[in-house]
Structure formats: structure tokens, C-alpha cells
Amino acid sequence: MEFEMTFLALNRHKLKYFFMTCLTVGFLVSEFFYLFFDFKDDDITTLLWNTLFCFSIGVFFSVFIFLVVYFQWYYIHRLRFQLFNIPIVNDLKSIGFNFFELNKDSSFSFSEILLKGECNGYNIIVEENTKGIQFMIYASHIYPLDTKELNAFKTEFKHLNLDLEFAGVTFQIKQIDLKEYDVNRIKKELLEITDLLKIKGFLPVEELELA
């Protein structure tokens, strides 16, 4: 799968559902407000204008929401395009990372392209980060951590450029340090990190719900 796939190539089949949903919501909401303000003239001309007005609001609402969602999608897409063009990130495919389509089967979310790999049974996503390259390692602790334990892990992991997130643990390679890395070193450190996570009780998330 080529990362250069455009918005339409990924999401053309979802647009009809998206616009129909937004149009319906916009129409019903505007109709509710119209009735709320007690416009109850039963004249056929008034009813037609009411329908046309509410339909127009629905169209405007649909276009507005689409533009907001599209520009957000485009912004993230451009960041990822820049990330995936970094030579060392592109070379991650040699150690098992591959492009895949997020939200492919979802009717409620537009599809995106991510770079996904696996290490020691842990699902790993390469994420856009203005400070360098970030790997999200999807993991959960064997029991819920309280605030004290959470802070203790954060302190312990900090010197390894690791941080705890809701979905797992992030590993960051800063931009200034990238020149010291190659894919073999990244693979070695990911193996060491995932070994450490198992020791500390962070188990792989078995099913990564990304599609």
C-alpha cells in the first residue's frame, strides 16, 4: 500500500454516508428550531419555504463539518508524509513495519494511513512528533495503577525516553539524536524496551482495534 493514497482514494466510498448523515442531522435540528419558534402557518408556500430553508441549513452544516474534518485529516496526513519520508523511518519496513489503513471498515471515521510493526508480541505504531520520531507501544498493566505507582513508573522510564500514555507506552527518539540511529539499533532498543515492559507487568494488548 502506498502512503501517497489521497483522501478520495481512501474515503470516496464513505462520503455518501457522511453527507447523508450530516444533511439529516442539520435538517432535523433546523426543523426543530423552526417549530420551536412557533412557525405554524399551514400555508403550502410557507411549508415549502420551511422545507427549503431547513434543507439549505442541512447542506451548509454538511459542507462545514466536512471542511473541518478534511483539513484536520489533511494536516495530520502532511505530518505523516514528512515523517515517512525520513530515511530511517522509511527503512523500518526492513524490520517488519508496514503501512496499513486505519478505520478501513468504519462508517463513522475517515481512513488514514499508519506505519505499524510488532515486537515481542506488542503492536507498535510510528507516530508523528515535532520533536523527532515516536513509537506507541500498545500495552496495559496487569492491574490498574494508582497515582503513586503511575508517577513511579514515569520517573523510572523517563531516562529511557519512555512515557506512559492511556493506550500504552511511548518511546521517543529526539531529532537531535536521529543521526546516531539506524534500524538495527531501533530494533535492538524496541526489543529491550518490550522485555522491560514484560518484567514490569505491562502486557501486550492482544487485539489492536485499528481497522
PDB file of C-alpha atoms in Angstrom:
ATOM      1  CA  MET A   1       0.000   0.000   0.000  1.00  0.00           C
ATOM      2  CA  GLU A   2       1.415   3.370  -0.999  1.00  0.00           C
ATOM      3  CA  PHE A   3       1.302   6.118   1.581  1.00  0.00           C
ATOM      4  CA  GLU A   4       0.589   8.661  -1.149  1.00  0.00           C
ATOM      5  CA  MET A   5      -3.029   7.483  -1.383  1.00  0.00           C
ATOM      6  CA  THR A   6      -5.212  10.589  -1.415  1.00  0.00           C
ATOM      7  CA  PHE A   7      -8.225  11.422   0.710  1.00  0.00           C
ATOM      8  CA  LEU A   8     -10.610  10.480  -2.093  1.00  0.00           C
ATOM      9  CA  ALA A   9      -8.795   7.222  -2.846  1.00  0.00           C
ATOM     10  CA  LEU A  10      -9.171   6.189   0.795  1.00  0.00           C
ATOM     11  CA  ASN A  11     -12.581   7.621   1.579  1.00  0.00           C
ATOM     12  CA  ARG A  12     -14.604   8.035  -1.610  1.00  0.00           C
ATOM     13  CA  HIS A  13     -16.967   5.218  -0.594  1.00  0.00           C
ATOM     14  CA  LYS A  14     -17.658   6.883   2.791  1.00  0.00           C
ATOM     15  CA  LEU A  15     -18.621  10.325   1.524  1.00  0.00           C
ATOM     16  CA  LYS A  16     -22.225   9.436   0.606  1.00  0.00           C
ATOM     17  CA  TYR A  17     -22.881   8.110   4.125  1.00  0.00           C
ATOM     18  CA  PHE A  18     -21.091  11.110   5.671  1.00  0.00           C
ATOM     19  CA  PHE A  19     -23.069  13.731   3.746  1.00  0.00           C
ATOM     20  CA  MET A  20     -26.395  11.930   4.186  1.00  0.00           C
ATOM     21  CA  THR A  21     -25.832  11.744   7.951  1.00  0.00           C
ATOM     22  CA  CYS A  22     -24.780  15.400   8.266  1.00  0.00           C
ATOM     23  CA  LEU A  23     -27.590  16.554   5.971  1.00  0.00           C
ATOM     24  CA  THR A  24     -30.184  14.648   8.005  1.00  0.00           C
ATOM     25  CA  VAL A  25     -28.857  15.969  11.335  1.00  0.00           C
ATOM     26  CA  GLY A  26     -28.680  19.537  10.032  1.00  0.00           C
ATOM     27  CA  PHE A  27     -32.197  19.334   8.573  1.00  0.00           C
ATOM     28  CA  LEU A  28     -33.755  17.867  11.748  1.00  0.00           C
ATOM     29  CA  VAL A  29     -32.029  20.352  14.063  1.00  0.00           C
ATOM     30  CA  SER A  30     -33.055  23.357  11.937  1.00  0.00           C
ATOM     31  CA  GLU A  31     -36.600  21.965  11.665  1.00  0.00           C
ATOM     32  CA  PHE A  32     -36.740  21.625  15.459  1.00  0.00           C
ATOM     33  CA  PHE A  33     -35.745  25.271  15.937  1.00  0.00           C
ATOM     34  CA  TYR A  34     -38.205  26.344  13.270  1.00  0.00           C
ATOM     35  CA  LEU A  35     -41.061  24.611  15.101  1.00  0.00           C
ATOM     36  CA  PHE A  36     -39.754  25.724  18.485  1.00  0.00           C
ATOM     37  CA  PHE A  37     -40.232  29.347  17.493  1.00  0.00           C
ATOM     38  CA  ASP A  38     -43.858  28.544  16.681  1.00  0.00           C
ATOM     39  CA  PHE A  39     -43.895  28.989  12.919  1.00  0.00           C
ATOM     40  CA  LYS A  40     -47.112  27.072  12.420  1.00  0.00           C
ATOM     41  CA  ASP A  41     -48.525  28.650   9.298  1.00  0.00           C
ATOM     42  CA  ASP A  42     -50.069  25.804   7.315  1.00  0.00           C
ATOM     43  CA  ASP A  43     -49.942  27.665   4.023  1.00  0.00           C
ATOM     44  CA  ILE A  44     -48.341  25.371   1.419  1.00  0.00           C
ATOM     45  CA  THR A  45     -45.962  28.112   0.281  1.00  0.00           C
ATOM     46  CA  THR A  46     -44.769  28.662   3.845  1.00  0.00           C
ATOM     47  CA  LEU A  47     -44.266  24.922   4.325  1.00  0.00           C
ATOM     48  CA  LEU A  48     -42.255  24.713   1.113  1.00  0.00           C
ATOM     49  CA  TRP A  49     -40.065  27.632   2.158  1.00  0.00           C
ATOM     50  CA  ASN A  50     -39.637  25.999   5.566  1.00  0.00           C
ATOM     51  CA  THR A  51     -38.503  22.753   3.939  1.00  0.00           C
ATOM     52  CA  LEU A  52     -36.163  24.580   1.562  1.00  0.00           C
ATOM     53  CA  PHE A  53     -34.695  26.646   4.401  1.00  0.00           C
ATOM     54  CA  CYS A  54     -34.091  23.608   6.621  1.00  0.00           C
ATOM     55  CA  PHE A  55     -32.635  21.668   3.696  1.00  0.00           C
ATOM     56  CA  SER A  56     -30.265  24.580   2.976  1.00  0.00           C
ATOM     57  CA  ILE A  57     -29.163  24.600   6.611  1.00  0.00           C
ATOM     58  CA  GLY A  58     -28.529  20.864   6.351  1.00  0.00           C
ATOM     59  CA  VAL A  59     -26.375  21.371   3.248  1.00  0.00           C
ATOM     60  CA  PHE A  60     -24.421  24.196   4.881  1.00  0.00           C
ATOM     61  CA  PHE A  61     -23.915  22.094   8.018  1.00  0.00           C
ATOM     62  CA  SER A  62     -22.692  19.134   5.940  1.00  0.00           C
ATOM     63  CA  VAL A  63     -20.185  21.226   3.994  1.00  0.00           C
ATOM     64  CA  PHE A  64     -18.937  22.987   7.129  1.00  0.00           C
ATOM     65  CA  ILE A  65     -18.366  19.729   9.027  1.00  0.00           C
ATOM     66  CA  PHE A  66     -16.700  18.149   6.003  1.00  0.00           C
ATOM     67  CA  LEU A  67     -14.264  21.066   5.631  1.00  0.00           C
ATOM     68  CA  VAL A  68     -13.346  20.941   9.333  1.00  0.00           C
ATOM     69  CA  VAL A  69     -12.792  17.174   9.231  1.00  0.00           C
ATOM     70  CA  TYR A  70     -10.952  17.284   5.909  1.00  0.00           C
ATOM     71  CA  PHE A  71      -8.495  19.997   6.924  1.00  0.00           C
ATOM     72  CA  GLN A  72      -7.787  18.136  10.173  1.00  0.00           C
ATOM     73  CA  TRP A  73      -7.211  14.939   8.161  1.00  0.00           C
ATOM     74  CA  TYR A  74      -5.013  16.810   5.673  1.00  0.00           C
ATOM     75  CA  TYR A  75      -2.892  18.397   8.423  1.00  0.00           C
ATOM     76  CA  ILE A  76      -2.181  15.020  10.032  1.00  0.00           C
ATOM     77  CA  HIS A  77      -1.627  13.452   6.607  1.00  0.00           C
ATOM     78  CA  ARG A  78       1.045  16.033   5.746  1.00  0.00           C
ATOM     79  CA  LEU A  79       2.809  15.493   9.085  1.00  0.00           C
ATOM     80  CA  ARG A  80       2.871  11.757   8.464  1.00  0.00           C
ATOM     81  CA  PHE A  81       4.038  12.256   4.891  1.00  0.00           C
ATOM     82  CA  GLN A  82       7.005  14.241   6.214  1.00  0.00           C
ATOM     83  CA  LEU A  83       7.624  11.614   8.907  1.00  0.00           C
ATOM     84  CA  PHE A  84       7.510   8.673   6.498  1.00  0.00           C
ATOM     85  CA  ASN A  85       9.931  10.429   4.158  1.00  0.00           C
ATOM     86  CA  ILE A  86      12.631  10.477   6.841  1.00  0.00           C
ATOM     87  CA  PRO A  87      15.111   7.840   5.566  1.00  0.00           C
ATOM     88  CA  ILE A  88      15.357   5.920   8.841  1.00  0.00           C
ATOM     89  CA  VAL A  89      11.551   5.755   9.140  1.00  0.00           C
ATOM     90  CA  ASN A  90      11.240   4.517   5.575  1.00  0.00           C
ATOM     91  CA  ASP A  91      13.870   1.866   6.402  1.00  0.00           C
ATOM     92  CA  LEU A  92      11.686   0.490   9.226  1.00  0.00           C
ATOM     93  CA  LYS A  93       9.962  -1.625   6.579  1.00  0.00           C
ATOM     94  CA  SER A  94      13.113  -3.750   6.540  1.00  0.00           C
ATOM     95  CA  ILE A  95      12.418  -4.839  10.151  1.00  0.00           C
ATOM     96  CA  GLY A  96       8.759  -5.673   9.660  1.00  0.00           C
ATOM     97  CA  PHE A  97       6.930  -2.349   9.767  1.00  0.00           C
ATOM     98  CA  ASN A  98       4.277  -1.871   7.092  1.00  0.00           C
ATOM     99  CA  PHE A  99       1.714   0.705   6.023  1.00  0.00           C
ATOM    100  CA  PHE A 100      -1.858  -0.147   6.892  1.00  0.00           C
ATOM    101  CA  GLU A 101      -5.233   1.535   6.690  1.00  0.00           C
ATOM    102  CA  LEU A 102      -6.777   2.823   9.903  1.00  0.00           C
ATOM    103  CA  ASN A 103     -10.612   2.844  10.081  1.00  0.00           C
ATOM    104  CA  LYS A 104     -10.884   0.895   6.836  1.00  0.00           C
ATOM    105  CA  ASP A 105     -14.203  -0.698   7.759  1.00  0.00           C
ATOM    106  CA  SER A 106     -15.595   2.172   9.834  1.00  0.00           C
ATOM    107  CA  SER A 107     -18.571   4.144   8.557  1.00  0.00           C
ATOM    108  CA  PHE A 108     -18.079   6.869  11.152  1.00  0.00           C
ATOM    109  CA  SER A 109     -14.370   7.698  10.717  1.00  0.00           C
ATOM    110  CA  PHE A 110     -12.339   8.549   7.639  1.00  0.00           C
ATOM    111  CA  SER A 111      -9.497   6.200   6.745  1.00  0.00           C
ATOM    112  CA  GLU A 112      -5.863   7.137   7.367  1.00  0.00           C
ATOM    113  CA  ILE A 113      -2.510   5.526   6.649  1.00  0.00           C
ATOM    114  CA  LEU A 114      -0.272   4.496   9.559  1.00  0.00           C
ATOM    115  CA  LEU A 115       3.014   2.611   9.892  1.00  0.00           C
ATOM    116  CA  LYS A 116       2.603  -0.433  12.095  1.00  0.00           C
ATOM    117  CA  GLY A 117       5.018  -3.057  13.391  1.00  0.00           C
ATOM    118  CA  GLU A 118       5.292  -5.773  16.014  1.00  0.00           C
ATOM    119  CA  CYS A 119       7.970  -6.599  18.589  1.00  0.00           C
ATOM    120  CA  ASN A 120       7.856  -9.301  21.262  1.00  0.00           C
ATOM    121  CA  GLY A 121       4.109  -9.579  20.706  1.00  0.00           C
ATOM    122  CA  TYR A 122       3.499  -5.847  21.189  1.00  0.00           C
ATOM    123  CA  ASN A 123       1.750  -3.841  18.481  1.00  0.00           C
ATOM    124  CA  ILE A 124       3.711  -0.666  17.697  1.00  0.00           C
ATOM    125  CA  ILE A 125       2.656   2.411  15.735  1.00  0.00           C
ATOM    126  CA  VAL A 126       5.065   5.055  14.415  1.00  0.00           C
ATOM    127  CA  GLU A 127       3.583   8.445  15.291  1.00  0.00           C
ATOM    128  CA  GLU A 128       4.140  11.978  14.025  1.00  0.00           C
ATOM    129  CA  ASN A 129       6.021  14.132  16.543  1.00  0.00           C
ATOM    130  CA  THR A 130       7.556  17.564  16.023  1.00  0.00           C
ATOM    131  CA  LYS A 131      10.462  16.668  18.330  1.00  0.00           C
ATOM    132  CA  GLY A 132      11.530  13.533  16.463  1.00  0.00           C
ATOM    133  CA  ILE A 133      10.179  10.005  15.976  1.00  0.00           C
ATOM    134  CA  GLN A 134       7.763   8.445  18.430  1.00  0.00           C
ATOM    135  CA  PHE A 135       6.759   4.803  18.790  1.00  0.00           C
ATOM    136  CA  MET A 136       3.486   3.980  20.540  1.00  0.00           C
ATOM    137  CA  ILE A 137       3.788   0.541  22.142  1.00  0.00           C
ATOM    138  CA  TYR A 138       0.291  -0.732  22.914  1.00  0.00           C
ATOM    139  CA  ALA A 139       0.308  -2.317  26.356  1.00  0.00           C
ATOM    140  CA  SER A 140      -1.718  -2.490  29.535  1.00  0.00           C
ATOM    141  CA  HIS A 141      -0.596  -3.247  33.077  1.00  0.00           C
ATOM    142  CA  ILE A 142      -1.743  -6.472  34.710  1.00  0.00           C
ATOM    143  CA  TYR A 143      -3.682  -4.401  37.263  1.00  0.00           C
ATOM    144  CA  PRO A 144      -4.876  -0.759  37.363  1.00  0.00           C
ATOM    145  CA  LEU A 145      -2.141   1.570  38.584  1.00  0.00           C
ATOM    146  CA  ASP A 146      -2.827   4.145  41.282  1.00  0.00           C
ATOM    147  CA  THR A 147      -1.377   7.657  41.051  1.00  0.00           C
ATOM    148  CA  LYS A 148       1.696   6.831  43.158  1.00  0.00           C
ATOM    149  CA  GLU A 149       2.587   3.784  41.046  1.00  0.00           C
ATOM    150  CA  LEU A 150       1.921   5.691  37.830  1.00  0.00           C
ATOM    151  CA  ASN A 151       4.271   8.509  38.842  1.00  0.00           C
ATOM    152  CA  ALA A 152       6.906   5.986  39.945  1.00  0.00           C
ATOM    153  CA  PHE A 153       6.858   4.289  36.528  1.00  0.00           C
ATOM    154  CA  LYS A 154       7.005   7.645  34.747  1.00  0.00           C
ATOM    155  CA  THR A 155      10.045   8.644  36.771  1.00  0.00           C
ATOM    156  CA  GLU A 156      11.737   5.291  36.170  1.00  0.00           C
ATOM    157  CA  PHE A 157      11.026   5.327  32.432  1.00  0.00           C
ATOM    158  CA  LYS A 158      11.898   8.979  31.824  1.00  0.00           C
ATOM    159  CA  HIS A 159      15.651   8.473  31.382  1.00  0.00           C
ATOM    160  CA  LEU A 160      14.890   5.874  28.696  1.00  0.00           C
ATOM    161  CA  ASN A 161      12.802   8.416  26.746  1.00  0.00           C
ATOM    162  CA  LEU A 162       9.698   6.442  27.660  1.00  0.00           C
ATOM    163  CA  ASP A 163       6.390   7.841  28.832  1.00  0.00           C
ATOM    164  CA  LEU A 164       3.123   6.287  29.936  1.00  0.00           C
ATOM    165  CA  GLU A 165       0.033   7.095  27.889  1.00  0.00           C
ATOM    166  CA  PHE A 166      -3.557   5.898  28.092  1.00  0.00           C
ATOM    167  CA  ALA A 167      -3.046   3.357  25.291  1.00  0.00           C
ATOM    168  CA  GLY A 168       0.399   2.144  26.367  1.00  0.00           C
ATOM    169  CA  VAL A 169       3.986   3.364  26.457  1.00  0.00           C
ATOM    170  CA  THR A 170       5.667   5.786  24.069  1.00  0.00           C
ATOM    171  CA  PHE A 171       9.340   5.650  23.089  1.00  0.00           C
ATOM    172  CA  GLN A 172      10.768   8.801  21.562  1.00  0.00           C
ATOM    173  CA  ILE A 173      13.944   9.370  19.564  1.00  0.00           C
ATOM    174  CA  LYS A 174      14.686  13.084  19.538  1.00  0.00           C
ATOM    175  CA  GLN A 175      15.505  14.838  16.284  1.00  0.00           C
ATOM    176  CA  ILE A 176      18.996  15.702  17.516  1.00  0.00           C
ATOM    177  CA  ASP A 177      19.731  12.021  18.240  1.00  0.00           C
ATOM    178  CA  LEU A 178      18.441  10.575  14.950  1.00  0.00           C
ATOM    179  CA  LYS A 179      21.873  10.683  13.283  1.00  0.00           C
ATOM    180  CA  GLU A 180      23.132   8.182  15.875  1.00  0.00           C
ATOM    181  CA  TYR A 181      20.475   5.607  14.968  1.00  0.00           C
ATOM    182  CA  ASP A 182      19.950   3.003  12.283  1.00  0.00           C
ATOM    183  CA  VAL A 183      17.161   0.449  12.003  1.00  0.00           C
ATOM    184  CA  ASN A 184      19.207  -2.235  13.761  1.00  0.00           C
ATOM    185  CA  ARG A 185      19.665  -0.029  16.810  1.00  0.00           C
ATOM    186  CA  ILE A 186      15.962   0.827  16.801  1.00  0.00           C
ATOM    187  CA  LYS A 187      15.086  -2.872  16.635  1.00  0.00           C
ATOM    188  CA  LYS A 188      17.520  -3.643  19.483  1.00  0.00           C
ATOM    189  CA  GLU A 189      16.108  -0.903  21.704  1.00  0.00           C
ATOM    190  CA  LEU A 190      12.495  -1.888  20.969  1.00  0.00           C
ATOM    191  CA  LEU A 191      13.356  -5.455  21.990  1.00  0.00           C
ATOM    192  CA  GLU A 192      14.966  -4.206  25.208  1.00  0.00           C
ATOM    193  CA  ILE A 193      12.046  -1.919  25.973  1.00  0.00           C
ATOM    194  CA  THR A 194       9.412  -4.596  25.396  1.00  0.00           C
ATOM    195  CA  ASP A 195      11.413  -7.040  27.541  1.00  0.00           C
ATOM    196  CA  LEU A 196      11.437  -4.399  30.291  1.00  0.00           C
ATOM    197  CA  LEU A 197       7.701  -3.824  29.936  1.00  0.00           C
ATOM    198  CA  LYS A 198       7.024  -7.532  30.461  1.00  0.00           C
ATOM    199  CA  ILE A 199       9.197  -7.539  33.559  1.00  0.00           C
ATOM    200  CA  LYS A 200       7.317  -4.514  34.902  1.00  0.00           C
ATOM    201  CA  GLY A 201       3.934  -6.125  34.292  1.00  0.00           C
ATOM    202  CA  PHE A 202       2.916  -4.347  31.087  1.00  0.00           C
ATOM    203  CA  LEU A 203       1.399  -6.960  28.813  1.00  0.00           C
ATOM    204  CA  PRO A 204       0.721  -6.676  25.063  1.00  0.00           C
ATOM    205  CA  VAL A 205      -2.735  -5.540  24.019  1.00  0.00           C
ATOM    206  CA  GLU A 206      -3.911  -8.650  22.212  1.00  0.00           C
ATOM    207  CA  GLU A 207      -6.287  -7.028  19.772  1.00  0.00           C
ATOM    208  CA  LEU A 208      -5.377  -3.596  18.493  1.00  0.00           C
ATOM    209  CA  GLU A 209      -8.671  -2.157  17.243  1.00  0.00           C
ATOM    210  CA  LEU A 210      -7.355  -0.021  14.420  1.00  0.00           C
ATOM    211  CA  ALA A 211      -9.301  -1.227  11.448  1.00  0.00           C
TER     212      ALA A 211
END
